[in-house]
Amino acid sequence: MNTNEIRLSSEGYDIANPSQVIQLASVLTKVIKDKKLYTNIRGKAYVNVEGWQFAGGQLGIIPIIEDVVDLSNRENGVLKYQATVKLVNFKNQQTMGKGIAICSNEESMKRKFDEYAICSMAQTRAVGKAYRLLIGWLMKSAGYEATPLEEMEGVFNSKPADSDFVSATKFHVEPTDKPF
């Protein structure tokens, strides 16, 4: 197999099977880097929500928006939303985890955002948080920070850079039956 080629399991990966999870960590290391699904902040790679969704999808775990609550105080010009997301195993419909997040125009980087963007970011953050609580250890195994990028907003304003990516471990990817 070409070392630049990634093969995914057609059956997905089982979160309860350690050898499959190790193989998935190898896949995540490469796919997240190659597709630039992370941002470097002070030498650490933080995965964005699409990277977390890719990881969850490989485990058969998808996010479902459960609730969005408008916590705004329009009299004072405050737009604020809270979102709740549950993670569901799409094979058996079992709830695997949950995340709750808030976004507000009181945040320094969100002061001029439209209302729909504030509401949307609360949902995005809740997705990242839900996955982080369930599989943060897996992202760390793949060489990334366990904190979703969306929780780091406002800390620094950085862009992905190939030269900034550092993985503590190089993984060997075992051949499977489906090319990526």
Coordinates of N, CA, C and O in Angstrom, one line a residue:
M1 N 0.8 -1.2 0.0 CA 0.0 0.0 0.0 C 0.9 1.2 0.0 O 1.9 1.3 0.7
N2 N 0.5 2.2 -0.8 CA 1.2 3.5 -0.8 C 1.1 4.2 0.6 O 0.0 4.2 1.1
T3 N 2.2 4.7 1.1 CA 2.1 5.3 2.4 C 1.2 6.6 2.5 O 0.8 7.0 3.6
N4 N 0.9 7.2 1.3 CA 0.1 8.4 1.3 C -1.4 8.0 1.2 O -2.3 8.9 1.2
E5 N -1.7 6.7 1.0 CA -3.1 6.3 0.8 C -3.7 5.8 2.2 O -3.0 5.1 3.0
I6 N -4.9 6.3 2.4 CA -5.6 5.9 3.6 C -6.7 5.0 3.2 O -7.4 5.2 2.3
R7 N -6.9 3.9 3.9 CA -8.0 3.0 3.7 C -8.9 2.9 4.9 O -8.4 2.7 6.0
L8 N -10.1 3.1 4.7 CA -11.1 3.1 5.8 C -11.8 1.8 5.8 O -12.0 1.1 4.8
S9 N -12.2 1.4 7.0 CA -13.0 0.1 7.1 C -14.4 0.4 6.6 O -15.0 1.4 7.0
S10 N -14.9 -0.5 5.8 CA -16.2 -0.4 5.2 C -17.3 -0.6 6.3 O -18.4 -0.1 6.2
E11 N -16.9 -1.2 7.4 CA -17.8 -1.5 8.5 C -17.7 -0.4 9.6 O -18.5 -0.4 10.6
G12 N -16.8 0.5 9.5 CA -16.5 1.5 10.5 C -15.6 0.9 11.6 O -15.1 -0.2 11.4
Y13 N -15.5 1.6 12.7 CA -14.6 1.2 13.8 C -15.5 1.1 15.0 O -16.4 1.8 15.2
D14 N -15.2 0.1 15.8 CA -15.9 -0.2 17.1 C -15.2 0.5 18.2 O -14.0 0.1 18.5
I15 N -15.8 1.4 18.9 CA -15.2 2.1 20.0 C -14.8 1.2 21.2 O -14.0 1.5 22.0
A16 N -15.4 0.0 21.2 CA -15.1 -0.9 22.3 C -14.0 -1.9 21.9 O -13.6 -2.7 22.7
N17 N -13.4 -1.8 20.7 CA -12.4 -2.7 20.2 C -11.1 -1.9 20.2 O -10.8 -1.1 19.3
P18 N -10.2 -2.1 21.1 CA -8.9 -1.4 21.2 C -8.1 -1.4 19.9 O -7.5 -0.3 19.5
S19 N -8.0 -2.5 19.2 CA -7.1 -2.6 18.0 C -7.8 -1.7 16.9 O -7.1 -1.1 16.2
Q20 N -9.1 -1.7 16.8 CA -9.8 -0.9 15.9 C -9.6 0.6 16.2 O -9.4 1.5 15.3
V21 N -9.6 1.0 17.5 CA -9.5 2.4 17.9 C -8.1 2.8 17.6 O -7.8 4.0 17.1
I22 N -7.1 2.0 17.8 CA -5.7 2.3 17.4 C -5.5 2.6 15.9 O -4.9 3.5 15.5
Q23 N -6.2 1.7 15.1 CA -6.2 1.9 13.7 C -6.9 3.2 13.3 O -6.4 4.0 12.5
L24 N -8.0 3.6 14.0 CA -8.7 4.8 13.7 C -7.8 6.0 14.1 O -7.8 7.0 13.3
A25 N -7.1 5.9 15.1 CA -6.2 7.0 15.5 C -5.2 7.3 14.4 O -4.9 8.4 14.1
S26 N -4.7 6.2 13.8 CA -3.8 6.4 12.6 C -4.4 7.1 11.5 O -3.8 8.0 10.9
V27 N -5.7 6.7 11.2 CA -6.4 7.4 10.1 C -6.6 8.8 10.4 O -6.4 9.7 9.6
L28 N -7.0 9.1 11.7 CA -7.3 10.5 12.1 C -6.0 11.4 11.9 O -6.1 12.5 11.5
T29 N -4.9 10.8 12.3 CA -3.7 11.6 12.3 C -3.5 12.1 10.8 O -3.2 13.3 10.6
K30 N -3.6 11.2 9.9 CA -3.4 11.6 8.5 C -4.5 12.4 7.9 O -4.2 13.5 7.3
V31 N -5.7 12.0 8.0 CA -6.8 12.7 7.4 C -7.0 14.1 7.9 O -7.1 15.1 7.1
I32 N -6.9 14.3 9.2 CA -7.1 15.6 9.7 C -6.0 16.6 9.3 O -6.2 17.7 8.9
K33 N -4.8 16.0 9.2 CA -3.6 16.9 8.7 C -3.8 17.2 7.2 O -3.7 18.3 6.8
D34 N -4.0 16.1 6.4 CA -4.1 16.3 5.0 C -5.2 17.2 4.5 O -5.1 17.9 3.6
K35 N -6.4 17.1 5.2 CA -7.5 17.9 4.9 C -7.6 19.2 5.6 O -8.5 20.0 5.5
K36 N -6.5 19.5 6.4 CA -6.4 20.7 7.2 C -7.7 21.0 8.0 O -8.2 22.1 8.1
L37 N -8.0 20.0 8.8 CA -9.2 20.1 9.7 C -8.7 20.4 11.1 O -9.3 20.0 12.1
Y38 N -7.7 21.3 11.2 CA -7.2 21.7 12.5 C -6.6 23.1 12.3 O -6.4 23.6 11.2
T39 N -6.3 23.7 13.5 CA -5.7 25.0 13.5 C -4.6 24.9 14.5 O -4.8 24.4 15.6
N40 N -3.4 25.5 14.2 CA -2.3 25.5 15.1 C -2.4 26.8 16.0 O -2.6 27.9 15.5
I41 N -2.4 26.6 17.3 CA -2.4 27.7 18.3 C -1.2 27.4 19.2 O -1.2 26.4 20.0
R42 N -0.2 28.3 19.1 CA 1.0 28.2 20.0 C 1.6 26.8 19.9 O 2.0 26.2 20.9
G43 N 1.7 26.2 18.7 CA 2.4 25.0 18.5 C 1.6 23.7 18.8 O 2.1 22.6 18.8
K44 N 0.3 23.9 19.1 CA -0.6 22.8 19.4 C -1.7 22.8 18.3 O -2.2 23.8 17.9
A45 N -2.1 21.6 17.9 CA -3.1 21.4 16.9 C -4.4 21.1 17.5 O -4.6 20.1 18.1
Y46 N -5.4 22.0 17.2 CA -6.7 21.9 17.7 C -7.6 21.6 16.5 O -7.7 22.3 15.5
V47 N -8.4 20.5 16.6 CA -9.2 20.0 15.5 C -10.5 20.7 15.5 O -11.1 21.0 16.5
N48 N -10.9 21.1 14.3 CA -12.2 21.8 14.1 C -13.4 20.8 14.1 O -13.2 19.6 14.1
V49 N -14.6 21.3 14.2 CA -15.8 20.4 14.4 C -15.9 19.4 13.2 O -16.3 18.3 13.5
E50 N -15.5 19.7 12.0 CA -15.6 18.8 10.9 C -14.7 17.6 11.2 O -15.0 16.4 10.8
G51 N -13.5 17.8 11.8 CA -12.6 16.7 12.2 C -13.2 15.8 13.2 O -13.1 14.6 13.2
W52 N -13.8 16.4 14.2 CA -14.5 15.7 15.3 C -15.7 14.9 14.7 O -15.9 13.7 15.0
Q53 N -16.4 15.5 13.7 CA -17.5 14.8 13.1 C -17.0 13.6 12.2 O -17.6 12.5 12.2
F54 N -15.9 13.8 11.6 CA -15.3 12.7 10.8 C -14.9 11.5 11.8 O -15.3 10.4 11.5
A55 N -14.3 11.8 12.9 CA -13.9 10.8 13.8 C -15.2 10.1 14.4 O -15.2 8.9 14.4
G56 N -16.2 10.9 14.7 CA -17.4 10.3 15.2 C -18.1 9.4 14.2 O -18.6 8.3 14.5
G57 N -18.1 9.9 13.0 CA -18.7 9.2 11.9 C -18.1 7.8 11.6 O -18.8 6.9 11.3
Q58 N -16.8 7.8 11.8 CA -16.1 6.5 11.6 C -16.4 5.5 12.7 O -16.3 4.3 12.5
L59 N -16.9 6.0 13.8 CA -17.4 5.2 14.9 C -18.9 4.9 14.9 O -19.4 4.2 15.7
G60 N -19.5 5.5 13.8 CA -21.0 5.3 13.7 C -21.7 6.2 14.7 O -22.9 5.9 15.0
I61 N -21.1 7.3 15.1 CA -21.7 8.2 16.1 C -22.0 9.5 15.5 O -21.0 10.2 15.0
I62 N -23.2 9.9 15.4 CA -23.6 11.2 14.8 C -24.2 12.2 15.7 O -24.8 11.8 16.7
P63 N -24.0 13.5 15.5 CA -24.6 14.5 16.4 C -26.1 14.8 16.0 O -26.4 14.9 14.8
I64 N -26.9 15.0 17.0 CA -28.3 15.4 16.8 C -28.5 16.6 17.6 O -28.3 16.6 18.9
I65 N -29.0 17.7 17.0 CA -29.3 18.9 17.8 C -30.6 18.6 18.6 O -31.6 18.3 18.0
E66 N -30.5 18.6 19.9 CA -31.6 18.3 20.7 C -32.4 19.5 21.1 O -33.7 19.4 21.2
D67 N -31.7 20.6 21.3 CA -32.4 21.8 21.8 C -31.6 23.1 21.6 O -30.4 23.0 21.6
V68 N -32.3 24.1 21.2 CA -31.6 25.5 21.1 C -32.5 26.4 21.9 O -33.7 26.5 21.7
V69 N -31.9 27.1 22.9 CA -32.6 28.0 23.7 C -32.1 29.4 23.5 O -30.9 29.7 23.6
D70 N -33.0 30.4 23.3 CA -32.7 31.8 23.1 C -32.6 32.4 24.5 O -33.6 32.5 25.2
L71 N -31.4 32.8 24.9 CA -31.2 33.4 26.2 C -30.9 34.9 26.1 O -30.4 35.5 27.0
S72 N -31.3 35.4 25.0 CA -31.0 36.8 24.7 C -31.7 37.8 25.6 O -32.8 37.5 26.1
N73 N -31.1 39.0 25.7 CA -31.6 40.1 26.5 C -31.6 41.3 25.5 O -30.7 42.1 25.5
R74 N -32.6 41.3 24.6 CA -32.6 42.3 23.5 C -32.7 43.7 24.0 O -32.2 44.6 23.3
E75 N -33.3 43.9 25.1 CA -33.3 45.3 25.7 C -31.9 45.9 25.9 O -31.7 47.1 25.8
N76 N -31.0 45.0 26.2 CA -29.6 45.4 26.5 C -28.7 45.1 25.3 O -27.5 45.2 25.4
G77 N -29.3 44.6 24.2 CA -28.5 44.4 23.0 C -27.7 43.1 23.0 O -26.8 42.9 22.3
V78 N -28.1 42.2 23.9 CA -27.4 40.9 24.1 C -28.1 39.8 23.3 O -29.3 39.5 23.6
L79 N -27.4 39.2 22.4 CA -27.8 38.0 21.7 C -27.1 36.8 22.3 O -25.8 36.8 22.4
K80 N -27.8 35.8 22.8 CA -27.2 34.6 23.5 C -28.0 33.4 23.2 O -29.2 33.4 23.4
Y81 N -27.4 32.3 22.8 CA -28.0 31.1 22.6 C -27.3 29.9 23.3 O -26.1 29.9 23.4
Q82 N -28.1 29.0 23.7 CA -27.6 27.8 24.3 C -28.1 26.6 23.5 O -29.3 26.5 23.2
A83 N -27.2 25.7 23.1 CA -27.5 24.5 22.3 C -27.2 23.3 23.0 O -26.1 23.2 23.7
T84 N -28.0 22.3 22.9 CA -27.7 20.9 23.4 C -27.7 19.9 22.3 O -28.6 19.9 21.4
V85 N -26.6 19.1 22.3 CA -26.5 18.1 21.2 C -26.3 16.8 21.9 O -25.6 16.7 22.9
K86 N -27.0 15.8 21.3 CA -26.7 14.4 21.8 C -26.0 13.7 20.6 O -26.2 13.9 19.5
L87 N -25.2 12.7 21.0 CA -24.5 11.9 20.1 C -25.2 10.5 20.1 O -25.4 9.9 21.1
V88 N -25.5 10.1 18.9 CA -26.3 8.8 18.7 C -25.5 7.8 17.9 O -25.0 8.2 16.8
N89 N -25.5 6.6 18.3 CA -25.0 5.5 17.5 C -26.1 5.2 16.5 O -27.2 4.8 16.8
F90 N -25.7 5.5 15.2 CA -26.8 5.3 14.2 C -27.1 3.9 13.9 O -28.1 3.6 13.2
K91 N -26.4 2.9 14.4 CA -26.8 1.5 14.2 C -27.9 1.0 15.1 O -28.7 0.3 14.7
N92 N -27.8 1.5 16.4 CA -28.8 1.0 17.4 C -29.5 2.2 18.0 O -30.3 1.9 19.0
Q93 N -29.3 3.4 17.6 CA -30.0 4.6 18.2 C -29.7 4.9 19.6 O -30.4 5.7 20.3
Q94 N -28.7 4.2 20.2 CA -28.3 4.5 21.6 C -27.6 5.9 21.7 O -26.8 6.2 20.9
T95 N -28.0 6.6 22.7 CA -27.4 7.9 23.0 C -26.0 7.6 23.6 O -25.9 6.9 24.6
M96 N -25.0 8.2 23.1 CA -23.6 7.9 23.5 C -23.0 9.0 24.3 O -22.1 8.9 25.0
G97 N -23.6 10.2 24.2 CA -23.1 11.4 24.9 C -23.9 12.6 24.6 O -24.8 12.6 23.8
K98 N -23.5 13.7 25.3 CA -24.2 14.9 25.2 C -23.3 16.1 25.4 O -22.3 16.0 26.1
G99 N -23.6 17.2 24.7 CA -22.8 18.4 24.9 C -23.7 19.6 25.0 O -24.7 19.7 24.2
I100 N -23.4 20.6 25.8 CA -24.1 21.8 25.9 C -23.1 23.0 25.8 O -22.0 23.0 26.3
A101 N -23.5 24.0 25.0 CA -22.6 25.1 24.8 C -23.5 26.4 24.6 O -24.6 26.4 24.2
I102 N -22.8 27.5 24.8 CA -23.4 28.9 24.7 C -22.6 29.7 23.8 O -21.3 29.6 23.7
C103 N -23.2 30.6 23.1 CA -22.5 31.6 22.3 C -23.3 32.9 22.5 O -24.5 32.9 22.5
S104 N -22.5 34.0 22.6 CA -23.1 35.3 22.8 C -22.4 36.4 22.1 O -21.2 36.3 21.9
N105 N -23.1 37.5 21.7 CA -22.4 38.6 21.1 C -21.6 39.5 22.2 O -21.0 40.5 21.9
E106 N -21.6 39.0 23.4 CA -20.8 39.6 24.5 C -19.4 39.1 24.4 O -18.5 39.7 25.0
E107 N -19.1 38.1 23.6 CA -17.8 37.6 23.4 C -17.0 38.6 22.5 O -17.6 39.1 21.6
S108 N -15.8 38.8 22.8 CA -15.0 39.8 22.1 C -15.0 39.5 20.6 O -15.0 40.5 19.8
M109 N -14.9 38.3 20.2 CA -14.8 38.0 18.7 C -16.2 37.9 18.1 O -16.3 37.7 16.8
K110 N -17.3 38.1 18.8 CA -18.6 37.9 18.3 C -19.5 39.2 18.3 O -20.6 39.1 18.0
R111 N -18.9 40.3 18.7 CA -19.7 41.5 19.0 C -20.5 42.0 17.8 O -21.6 42.5 17.9
K112 N -20.0 41.8 16.6 CA -20.7 42.3 15.4 C -21.3 41.1 14.6 O -21.7 41.4 13.4
F113 N -21.4 40.0 15.1 CA -22.0 38.8 14.4 C -23.6 39.0 14.4 O -24.2 39.5 15.3
D114 N -24.1 38.5 13.3 CA -25.6 38.5 13.1 C -26.2 37.4 14.1 O -25.4 36.5 14.5
E115 N -27.4 37.5 14.4 CA -28.1 36.6 15.3 C -28.0 35.1 14.9 O -27.7 34.3 15.7
Y116 N -28.2 34.9 13.6 CA -28.2 33.5 13.1 C -26.8 32.9 13.3 O -26.6 31.7 13.6
A117 N -25.7 33.7 13.2 CA -24.4 33.2 13.4 C -24.1 32.9 14.9 O -23.4 31.9 15.2
I118 N -24.7 33.7 15.8 CA -24.5 33.4 17.2 C -25.2 32.1 17.5 O -24.7 31.2 18.2
C119 N -26.4 31.9 17.0 CA -27.2 30.7 17.3 C -26.4 29.5 16.7 O -26.3 28.4 17.3
S120 N -25.9 29.6 15.4 CA -25.2 28.5 14.8 C -23.9 28.1 15.5 O -23.6 27.0 15.6
M121 N -23.2 29.1 16.0 CA -22.0 28.8 16.7 C -22.2 28.1 18.0 O -21.5 27.2 18.4
A122 N -23.4 28.4 18.7 CA -23.7 27.6 19.9 C -23.9 26.2 19.6 O -23.4 25.3 20.3
Q123 N -24.5 25.9 18.4 CA -24.8 24.5 18.0 C -23.4 23.8 17.6 O -23.2 22.7 18.0
T124 N -22.6 24.6 16.9 CA -21.3 24.0 16.5 C -20.4 23.7 17.7 O -19.8 22.6 17.8
R125 N -20.4 24.6 18.7 CA -19.7 24.3 19.9 C -20.2 23.1 20.7 O -19.5 22.4 21.3
A126 N -21.5 23.0 20.7 CA -22.1 21.9 21.4 C -21.8 20.5 20.7 O -21.5 19.5 21.4
V127 N -21.7 20.5 19.4 CA -21.3 19.3 18.7 C -19.8 19.0 19.1 O -19.5 17.8 19.5
G128 N -18.9 20.0 19.0 CA -17.6 19.7 19.4 C -17.4 19.3 20.9 O -16.7 18.3 21.2
K129 N -18.2 19.9 21.8 CA -18.1 19.5 23.2 C -18.6 18.1 23.4 O -18.0 17.3 24.2
A130 N -19.7 17.7 22.7 CA -20.2 16.4 22.9 C -19.2 15.3 22.5 O -18.9 14.4 23.2
Y131 N -18.6 15.6 21.3 CA -17.6 14.6 20.8 C -16.3 14.6 21.7 O -15.8 13.6 22.0
R132 N -15.9 15.8 22.2 CA -14.8 15.9 23.1 C -15.0 15.1 24.4 O -14.1 14.4 24.8
L133 N -16.2 15.1 24.9 CA -16.4 14.4 26.1 C -16.4 12.9 25.9 O -16.1 12.1 26.8
L134 N -16.8 12.5 24.7 CA -16.8 11.0 24.4 C -15.5 10.5 23.9 O -15.0 9.5 24.3
I135 N -14.9 11.2 23.0 CA -13.7 10.7 22.3 C -12.5 11.6 22.3 O -11.6 11.5 21.5
G136 N -12.4 12.5 23.3 CA -11.2 13.4 23.5 C -10.0 12.6 23.6 O -8.9 12.9 23.0
W137 N -10.0 11.4 24.2 CA -8.8 10.6 24.4 C -8.4 10.0 23.0 O -7.2 9.9 22.8
L138 N -9.3 9.8 22.1 CA -9.0 9.3 20.8 C -8.2 10.4 20.0 O -7.2 10.1 19.3
M139 N -8.7 11.6 20.1 CA -8.1 12.7 19.4 C -6.7 12.9 19.9 O -5.7 13.2 19.2
K140 N -6.5 12.8 21.2 CA -5.2 12.9 21.8 C -4.3 11.8 21.3 O -3.1 12.0 21.0
S141 N -4.8 10.6 21.2 CA -4.0 9.5 20.7 C -3.6 9.7 19.2 O -2.6 9.2 18.8
A142 N -4.3 10.5 18.5 CA -4.0 10.8 17.1 C -3.0 11.9 17.0 O -2.6 12.3 15.9
G143 N -2.6 12.5 18.1 CA -1.6 13.6 18.1 C -2.2 15.0 18.2 O -1.5 15.9 17.9
Y144 N -3.5 15.1 18.5 CA -4.1 16.4 18.5 C -4.5 16.8 19.9 O -4.6 15.9 20.8
E145 N -4.8 18.0 20.1 CA -5.4 18.5 21.4 C -6.8 17.9 21.6 O -7.5 17.8 20.6
A146 N -7.2 17.7 22.8 CA -8.5 17.1 23.1 C -9.6 18.2 23.2 O -10.7 17.9 23.2
T147 N -9.2 19.5 23.2 CA -10.1 20.6 23.2 C -10.5 20.9 21.7 O -9.6 21.2 20.9
P148 N -11.8 21.0 21.4 CA -12.2 21.4 20.1 C -11.8 22.8 19.8 O -11.8 23.7 20.7
L149 N -11.4 23.1 18.5 CA -11.0 24.4 18.1 C -12.0 25.5 18.5 O -11.7 26.5 18.9
E150 N -13.3 25.1 18.3 CA -14.4 26.1 18.6 C -14.4 26.6 20.0 O -14.9 27.7 20.3
E151 N -13.8 25.8 20.9 CA -13.8 26.3 22.3 C -12.6 27.2 22.5 O -12.5 27.9 23.6
M152 N -11.7 27.3 21.5 CA -10.5 28.2 21.6 C -10.7 29.5 21.0 O -9.8 30.3 21.0
E153 N -11.9 29.7 20.4 CA -12.1 31.0 19.7 C -11.9 32.2 20.6 O -12.3 32.2 21.7
G154 N -11.3 33.2 20.1 CA -11.0 34.4 20.9 C -9.7 34.3 21.6 O -9.2 35.3 22.1
V155 N -9.1 33.1 21.8 CA -7.9 32.9 22.5 C -6.7 33.4 21.6 O -5.9 34.3 22.0
F156 N -6.8 32.9 20.3 CA -5.8 33.4 19.3 C -6.5 33.3 18.0 O -7.4 32.5 17.8
N157 N -6.0 34.0 17.0 CA -6.5 34.0 15.7 C -5.4 33.4 14.8 O -4.5 34.1 14.3
S158 N -5.5 32.1 14.5 CA -4.5 31.4 13.8 C -5.1 30.6 12.6 O -6.3 30.4 12.6
K159 N -4.3 30.2 11.7 CA -4.8 29.4 10.5 C -4.0 28.1 10.5 O -2.8 28.1 10.9
P160 N -4.5 27.1 9.8 CA -3.8 25.8 9.7 C -2.5 26.0 8.9 O -2.5 26.8 8.0
A161 N -1.5 25.3 9.3 CA -0.2 25.4 8.6 C 0.5 24.0 8.7 O 0.6 23.5 9.8
D162 N 0.8 23.5 7.5 CA 1.4 22.2 7.5 C 2.7 22.1 8.4 O 3.0 21.2 9.1
S163 N 3.5 23.2 8.3 CA 4.8 23.2 9.0 C 4.6 23.2 10.5 O 5.5 22.8 11.3
D164 N 3.4 23.6 11.0 CA 3.1 23.7 12.4 C 2.7 22.4 13.0 O 2.7 22.2 14.2
F165 N 2.2 21.5 12.2 CA 1.7 20.2 12.7 C 2.8 19.3 13.2 O 3.7 19.0 12.5
V166 N 2.6 18.9 14.4 CA 3.6 18.0 15.0 C 2.8 16.8 15.7 O 1.9 17.1 16.5
S167 N 3.1 15.6 15.3 CA 2.4 14.5 15.9 C 3.5 13.7 16.7 O 4.6 13.5 16.2
A168 N 3.2 13.4 17.9 CA 4.1 12.7 18.8 C 4.4 11.3 18.3 O 5.4 10.7 18.6
T169 N 3.5 10.7 17.5 CA 3.6 9.3 17.1 C 3.4 9.2 15.6 O 2.5 9.8 15.1
K170 N 4.1 8.3 15.0 CA 3.8 8.0 13.6 C 3.2 6.6 13.6 O 3.6 5.7 14.3
F171 N 2.0 6.5 12.9 CA 1.3 5.3 12.9 C 1.4 4.5 11.6 O 1.5 5.1 10.6
H172 N 1.3 3.2 11.7 CA 1.2 2.4 10.5 C -0.2 2.1 10.3 O -0.9 1.6 11.2
V173 N -0.7 2.3 9.1 CA -2.1 2.1 8.8 C -2.2 0.7 8.1 O -1.6 0.5 7.1
E174 N -3.0 -0.2 8.7 CA -3.2 -1.5 8.2 C -4.2 -1.4 7.0 O -5.1 -0.7 7.0
P175 N -3.9 -2.2 5.9 CA -4.8 -2.2 4.8 C -6.2 -2.7 5.2 O -6.3 -3.6 6.0
T176 N -7.2 -2.0 4.6 CA -8.6 -2.5 4.8 C -9.2 -2.6 3.4 O -8.5 -2.5 2.4
D177 N -10.5 -2.6 3.3 CA -11.1 -2.9 2.0 C -11.7 -1.7 1.3 O -12.3 -1.8 0.3
K178 N -11.5 -0.5 1.9 CA -12.2 0.7 1.3 C -11.2 1.9 1.1 O -10.7 2.4 2.2
P179 N -10.8 2.3 -0.1 CA -9.9 3.4 -0.2 C -10.6 4.7 0.2 O -11.8 4.9 0.0
F180 N -9.8 5.6 0.8 CA -10.4 6.9 1.2 C -10.2 7.9 0.0 O -9.2 8.0 -0.6

